[in-house]
Tab-separated table of C-alpha atoms and ligand atoms in Angstrom:
chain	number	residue	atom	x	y	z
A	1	UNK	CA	135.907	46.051	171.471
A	2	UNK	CA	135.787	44.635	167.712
A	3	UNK	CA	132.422	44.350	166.082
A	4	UNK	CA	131.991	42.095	163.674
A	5	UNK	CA	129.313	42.948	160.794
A	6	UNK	CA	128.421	41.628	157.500
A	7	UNK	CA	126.640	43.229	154.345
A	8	UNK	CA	123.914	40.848	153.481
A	9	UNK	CA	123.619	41.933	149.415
A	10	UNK	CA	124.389	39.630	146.390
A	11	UNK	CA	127.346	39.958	144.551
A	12	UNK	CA	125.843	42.507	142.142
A	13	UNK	CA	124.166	44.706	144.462
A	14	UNK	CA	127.440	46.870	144.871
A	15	UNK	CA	127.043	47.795	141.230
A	16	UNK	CA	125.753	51.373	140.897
A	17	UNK	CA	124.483	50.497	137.540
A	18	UNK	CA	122.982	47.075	137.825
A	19	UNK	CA	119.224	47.697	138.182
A	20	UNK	CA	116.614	45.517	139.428
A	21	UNK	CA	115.319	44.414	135.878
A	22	UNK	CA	118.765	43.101	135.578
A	23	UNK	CA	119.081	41.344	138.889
A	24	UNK	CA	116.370	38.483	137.568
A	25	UNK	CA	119.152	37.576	135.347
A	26	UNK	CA	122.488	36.942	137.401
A	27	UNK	CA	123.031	33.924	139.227
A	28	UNK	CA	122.878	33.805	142.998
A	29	UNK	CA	125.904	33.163	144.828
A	30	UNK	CA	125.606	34.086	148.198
A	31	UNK	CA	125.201	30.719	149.321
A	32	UNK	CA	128.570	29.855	148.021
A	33	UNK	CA	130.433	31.193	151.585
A	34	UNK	CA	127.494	32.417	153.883
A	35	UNK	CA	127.080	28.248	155.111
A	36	UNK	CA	130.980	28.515	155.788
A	37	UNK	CA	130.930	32.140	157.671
A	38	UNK	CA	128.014	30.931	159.819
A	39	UNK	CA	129.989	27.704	160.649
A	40	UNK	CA	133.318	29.757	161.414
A	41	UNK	CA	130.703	32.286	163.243
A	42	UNK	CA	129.495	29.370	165.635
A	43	UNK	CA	132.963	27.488	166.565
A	44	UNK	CA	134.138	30.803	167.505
A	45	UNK	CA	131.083	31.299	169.858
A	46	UNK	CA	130.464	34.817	168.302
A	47	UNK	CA	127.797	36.421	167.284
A	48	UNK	CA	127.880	39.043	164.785
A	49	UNK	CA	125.156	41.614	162.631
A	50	UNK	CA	123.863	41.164	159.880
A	51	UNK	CA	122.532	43.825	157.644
A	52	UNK	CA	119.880	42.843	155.270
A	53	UNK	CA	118.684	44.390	152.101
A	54	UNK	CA	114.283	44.190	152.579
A	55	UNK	CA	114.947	42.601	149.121
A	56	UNK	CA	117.072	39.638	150.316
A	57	UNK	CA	114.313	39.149	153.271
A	58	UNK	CA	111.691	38.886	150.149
A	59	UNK	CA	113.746	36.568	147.517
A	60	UNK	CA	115.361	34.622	150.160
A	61	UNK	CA	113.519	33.990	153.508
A	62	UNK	CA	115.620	31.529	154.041
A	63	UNK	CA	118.320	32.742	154.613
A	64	UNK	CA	117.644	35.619	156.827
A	65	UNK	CA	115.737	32.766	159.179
A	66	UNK	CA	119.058	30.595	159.089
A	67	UNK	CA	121.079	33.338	159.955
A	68	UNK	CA	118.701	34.668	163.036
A	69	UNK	CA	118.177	31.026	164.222
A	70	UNK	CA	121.532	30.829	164.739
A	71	UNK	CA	121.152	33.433	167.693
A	72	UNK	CA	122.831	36.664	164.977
A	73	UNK	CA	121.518	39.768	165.108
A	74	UNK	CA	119.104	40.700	161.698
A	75	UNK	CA	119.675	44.507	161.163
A	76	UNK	CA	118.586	46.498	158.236
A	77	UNK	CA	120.300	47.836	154.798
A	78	UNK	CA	118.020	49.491	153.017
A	79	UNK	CA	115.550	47.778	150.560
A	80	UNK	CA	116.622	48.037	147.579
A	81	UNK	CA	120.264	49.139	147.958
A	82	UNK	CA	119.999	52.916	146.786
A	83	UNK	CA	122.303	55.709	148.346
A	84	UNK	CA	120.807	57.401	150.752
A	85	UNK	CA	122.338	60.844	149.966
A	86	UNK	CA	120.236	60.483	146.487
A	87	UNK	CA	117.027	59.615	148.458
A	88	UNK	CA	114.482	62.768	149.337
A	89	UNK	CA	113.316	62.206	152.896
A	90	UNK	CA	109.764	60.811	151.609
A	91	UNK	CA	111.566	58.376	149.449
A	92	UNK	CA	113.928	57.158	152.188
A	93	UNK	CA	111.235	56.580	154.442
A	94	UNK	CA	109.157	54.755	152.225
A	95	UNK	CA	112.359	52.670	151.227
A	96	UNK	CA	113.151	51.788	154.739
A	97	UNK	CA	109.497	51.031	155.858
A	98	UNK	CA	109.374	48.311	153.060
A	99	UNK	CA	112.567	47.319	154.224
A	100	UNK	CA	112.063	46.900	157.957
A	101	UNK	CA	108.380	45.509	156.935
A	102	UNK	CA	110.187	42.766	154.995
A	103	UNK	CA	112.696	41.864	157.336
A	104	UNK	CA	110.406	41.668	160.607
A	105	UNK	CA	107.775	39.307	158.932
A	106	UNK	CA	110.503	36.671	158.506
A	107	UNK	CA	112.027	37.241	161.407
A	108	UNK	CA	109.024	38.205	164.034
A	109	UNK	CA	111.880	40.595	165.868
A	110	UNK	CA	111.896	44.421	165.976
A	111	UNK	CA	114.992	45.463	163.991
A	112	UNK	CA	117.054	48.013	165.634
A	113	UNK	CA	120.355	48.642	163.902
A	114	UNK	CA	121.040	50.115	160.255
A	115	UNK	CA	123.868	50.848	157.816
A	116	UNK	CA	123.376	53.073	154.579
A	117	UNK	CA	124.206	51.402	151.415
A	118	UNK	CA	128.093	52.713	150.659
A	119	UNK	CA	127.730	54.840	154.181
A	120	UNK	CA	125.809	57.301	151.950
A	121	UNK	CA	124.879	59.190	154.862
A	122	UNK	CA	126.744	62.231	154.174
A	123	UNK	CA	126.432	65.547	155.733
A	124	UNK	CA	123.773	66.793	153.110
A	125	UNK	CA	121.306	63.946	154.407
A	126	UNK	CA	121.505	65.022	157.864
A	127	UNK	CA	117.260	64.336	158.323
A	128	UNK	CA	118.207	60.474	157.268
A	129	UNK	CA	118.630	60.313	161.690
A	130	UNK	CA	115.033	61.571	162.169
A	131	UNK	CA	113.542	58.889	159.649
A	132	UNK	CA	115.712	56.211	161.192
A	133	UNK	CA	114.406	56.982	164.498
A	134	UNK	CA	110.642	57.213	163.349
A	135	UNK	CA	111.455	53.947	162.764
A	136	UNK	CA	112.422	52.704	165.728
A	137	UNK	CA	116.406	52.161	164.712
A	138	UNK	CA	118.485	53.041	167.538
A	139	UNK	CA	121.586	51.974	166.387
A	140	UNK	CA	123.213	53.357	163.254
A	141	UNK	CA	126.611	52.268	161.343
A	142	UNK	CA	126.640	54.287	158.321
A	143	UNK	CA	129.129	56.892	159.536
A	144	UNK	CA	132.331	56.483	157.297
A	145	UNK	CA	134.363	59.501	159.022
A	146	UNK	CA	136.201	60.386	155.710
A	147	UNK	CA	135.346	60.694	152.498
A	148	UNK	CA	134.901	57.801	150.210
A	149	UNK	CA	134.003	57.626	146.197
A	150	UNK	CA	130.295	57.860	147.091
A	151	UNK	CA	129.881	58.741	150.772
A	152	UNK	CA	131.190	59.810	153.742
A	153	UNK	CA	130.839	62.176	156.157
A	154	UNK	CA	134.562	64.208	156.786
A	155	UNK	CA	133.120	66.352	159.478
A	156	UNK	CA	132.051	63.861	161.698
A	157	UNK	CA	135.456	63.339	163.977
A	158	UNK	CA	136.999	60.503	165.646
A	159	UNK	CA	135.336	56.873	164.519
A	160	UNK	CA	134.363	56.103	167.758
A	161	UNK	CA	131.065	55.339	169.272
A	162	UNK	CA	129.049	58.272	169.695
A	163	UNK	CA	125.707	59.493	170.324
A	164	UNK	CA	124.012	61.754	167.534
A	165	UNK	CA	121.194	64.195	168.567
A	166	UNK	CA	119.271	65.757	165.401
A	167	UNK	CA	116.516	67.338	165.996
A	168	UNK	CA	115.389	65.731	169.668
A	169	UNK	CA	116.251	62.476	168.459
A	170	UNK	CA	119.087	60.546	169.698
A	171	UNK	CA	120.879	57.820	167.425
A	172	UNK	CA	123.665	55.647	169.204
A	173	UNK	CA	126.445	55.454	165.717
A	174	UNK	CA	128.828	52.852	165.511
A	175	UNK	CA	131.043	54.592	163.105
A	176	UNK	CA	133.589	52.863	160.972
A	177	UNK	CA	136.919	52.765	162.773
A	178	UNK	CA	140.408	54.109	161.306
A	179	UNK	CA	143.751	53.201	162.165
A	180	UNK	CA	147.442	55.366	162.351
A	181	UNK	CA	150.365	53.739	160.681
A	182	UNK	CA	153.314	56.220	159.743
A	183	UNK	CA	151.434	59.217	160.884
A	184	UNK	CA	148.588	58.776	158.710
A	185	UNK	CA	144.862	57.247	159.093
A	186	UNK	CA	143.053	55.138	157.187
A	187	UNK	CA	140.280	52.509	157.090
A	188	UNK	CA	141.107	48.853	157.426
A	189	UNK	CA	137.990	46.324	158.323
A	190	UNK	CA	136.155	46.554	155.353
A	191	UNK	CA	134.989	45.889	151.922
A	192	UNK	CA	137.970	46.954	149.660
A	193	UNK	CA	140.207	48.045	152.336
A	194	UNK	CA	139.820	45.001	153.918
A	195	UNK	CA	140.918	42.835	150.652
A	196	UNK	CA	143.795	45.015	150.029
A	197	UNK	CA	146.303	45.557	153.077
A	198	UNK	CA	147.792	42.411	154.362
A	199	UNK	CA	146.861	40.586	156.946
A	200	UNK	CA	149.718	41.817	159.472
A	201	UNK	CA	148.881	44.984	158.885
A	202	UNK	CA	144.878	44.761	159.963
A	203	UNK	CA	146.425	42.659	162.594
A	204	UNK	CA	148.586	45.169	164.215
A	205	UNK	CA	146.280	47.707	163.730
A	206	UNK	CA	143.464	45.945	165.355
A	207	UNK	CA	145.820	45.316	168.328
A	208	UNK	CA	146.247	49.278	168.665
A	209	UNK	CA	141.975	49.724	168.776
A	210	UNK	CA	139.911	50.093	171.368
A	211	UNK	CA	136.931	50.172	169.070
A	212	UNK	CA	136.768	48.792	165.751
A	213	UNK	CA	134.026	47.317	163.366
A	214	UNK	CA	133.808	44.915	160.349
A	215	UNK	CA	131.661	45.435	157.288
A	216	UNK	CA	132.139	41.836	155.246
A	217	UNK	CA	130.186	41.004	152.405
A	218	UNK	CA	130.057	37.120	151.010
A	219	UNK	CA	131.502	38.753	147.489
A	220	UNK	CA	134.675	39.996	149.127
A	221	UNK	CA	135.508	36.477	149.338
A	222	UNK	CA	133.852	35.211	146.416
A	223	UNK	CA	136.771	35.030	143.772
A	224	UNK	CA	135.121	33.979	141.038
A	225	UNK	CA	132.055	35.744	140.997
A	226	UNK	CA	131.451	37.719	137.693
A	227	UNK	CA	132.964	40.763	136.907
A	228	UNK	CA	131.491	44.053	135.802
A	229	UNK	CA	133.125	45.719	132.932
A	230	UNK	CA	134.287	48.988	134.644
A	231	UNK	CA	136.278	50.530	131.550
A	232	UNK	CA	138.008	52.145	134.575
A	233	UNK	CA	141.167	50.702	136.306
A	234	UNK	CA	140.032	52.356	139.813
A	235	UNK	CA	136.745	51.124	139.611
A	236	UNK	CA	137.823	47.691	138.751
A	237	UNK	CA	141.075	47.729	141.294
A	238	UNK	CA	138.844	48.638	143.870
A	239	UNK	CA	135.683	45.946	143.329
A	240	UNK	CA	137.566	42.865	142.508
A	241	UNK	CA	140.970	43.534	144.257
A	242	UNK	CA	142.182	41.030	147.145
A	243	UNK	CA	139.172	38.502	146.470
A	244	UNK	CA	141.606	35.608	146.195
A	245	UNK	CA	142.980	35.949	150.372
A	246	UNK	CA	139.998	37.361	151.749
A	247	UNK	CA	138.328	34.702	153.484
A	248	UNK	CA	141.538	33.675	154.687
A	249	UNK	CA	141.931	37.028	155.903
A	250	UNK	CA	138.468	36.384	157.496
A	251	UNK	CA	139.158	33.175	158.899
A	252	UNK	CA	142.640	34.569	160.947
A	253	UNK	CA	140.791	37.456	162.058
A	254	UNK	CA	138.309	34.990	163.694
A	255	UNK	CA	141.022	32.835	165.235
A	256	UNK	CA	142.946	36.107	166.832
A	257	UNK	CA	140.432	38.422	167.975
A	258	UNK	CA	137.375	38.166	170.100
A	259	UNK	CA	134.427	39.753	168.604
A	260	UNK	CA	130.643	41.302	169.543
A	261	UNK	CA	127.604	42.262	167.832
A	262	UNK	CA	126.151	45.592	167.633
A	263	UNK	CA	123.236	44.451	170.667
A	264	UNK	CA	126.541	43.413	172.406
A	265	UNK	CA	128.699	46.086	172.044
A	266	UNK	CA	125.664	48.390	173.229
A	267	UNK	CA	125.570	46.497	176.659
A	268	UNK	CA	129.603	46.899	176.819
A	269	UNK	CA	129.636	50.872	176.275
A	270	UNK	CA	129.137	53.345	179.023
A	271	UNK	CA	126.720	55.760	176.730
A	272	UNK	CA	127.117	58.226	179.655
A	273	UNK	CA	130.890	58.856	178.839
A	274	UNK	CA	130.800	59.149	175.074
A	275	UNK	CA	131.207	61.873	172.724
A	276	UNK	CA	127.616	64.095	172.357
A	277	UNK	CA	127.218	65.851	168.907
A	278	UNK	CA	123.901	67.943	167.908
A	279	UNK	CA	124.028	67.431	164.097
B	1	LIG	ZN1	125.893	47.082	150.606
């Protein structure tokens, strides 16, 4: 099964040091290809999940209602975009309360899916499961099982669907998916990975999944948004690479695959036959 997922942030929200006093002053662009997904979204028949900062639900309404009415489902990503693995449990919970709060009075629906900012639920911020299930989330994607510049969680095994029992409560995680090519694995269907390897090689590495999800944000297609002023070739490679072909990218992987949402892809998995782990 492929999931297909979008990041619903603005272009600067990836920035770890763009803070909200700042955010009053950059343009908006996430209008620019969110019209154009939805439109690609709906010939194809699919629907996909959206994850929406509570800030985007309060600065733009309208766009989380355009995105539900067409029939996608609204999930959650944090408020204000902070890592989780920085957040004390207090904190977190207030963050996603505010969040969920902001989301459900546009939409009227009970959200029930979330993904960390960065997957910054590492294995230091175990207790992020309990909070999310106070909450009422039952579905979480912020597992990225390897590490990554900010998160990451290396111990968690096979990116598969799995169910997570912390403390009594049980979380059904969509992990992010990795692929083998030459011996080696690596992530392919998102964000920077997704703008950098070609498009025959997500292809044919797609073809070898039985599980794999997408995690899209408008910016990864979005070549000439501003830049930030890394000072730090990495940094920079990594933000802005691949911008040019990504929609492209997006628009192929449409045509070739079929594709689910999260709601979906719980109805498709036999939960009894999954990997169990007690974190
Ligand atoms: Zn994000």
């Amino acid at each position: 099964m492929n999931i297909m997922t979008f990041d619903i942030e603005e272009w600067w929200h990836f920035d770890v040091y763009s803070t909200e006093d700042k955010w009053a002053h950059y343009k908006p662009r996430i209008e620019l290809y969110l019209p154009l997904v939805l439109d690609k979204l709906e010939e194809k028949g699919v629907k996909a999940s959206f994850f929406c900062l509570g800030w985007i639900a309060r600065t733009y309404p309208d766009i989380i209602k355009r995105i539900s009415a067409r029939g996608h489902e609204i999930a959650c990503h944090t408020d204000m975009h902070l890592f989780v693995k920085d957040m004390r449990p207090e904190f977190f919970r207030e963050d996603l309360h505010r969040a969920l709060d902001s989301i459900e009075n546009v939409t009227g629906a009970k959200v029930k899916s979330f993904r960390a900012p960065a997957f910054t639920i590492t294995e230091n911020v175990k207790w992020a499961f309990e909070v999310l299930a106070e909450q009422g989330i039952e579905y979480d994607c912020s597992i990225f099982p390897t590490s990554r510049s900010y998160g990451g969680f290396p111990s968690f095994g096979e990116g598969k669907p799995t169910l997570i029992n912390y403390k009594g409560n049980t979380i059904k995680e969509f992990p992010i998916n990795s692929g083998k090519l030459l011996g080696k694995y690596f992530v392919f269907s998102g964000g920077g990975y997704f703008r950098l390897f070609p498009y025959w090689l997500i292809k044919h590495l797609l073809k070898q999944s039985d599980y794999a999800i997408t995690y899209l944000h408008m910016r990864d297609f979005d070549f000439d948004q501003p830049r930030f002023n890394y000072f730090n070739m990495e940094r920079t490679f990594k933000s802005y690479y691949g911008l040019k072909n990504a929609y492209s990218k997006f628009l192929k992987l449409m045509n070739d695959f079929q594709w689910v949402n999260i709601e979906q892809a719980d109805k498709m998995i036999d939960w009894n036959n999954v990997r169990k782990i007690d974190l």
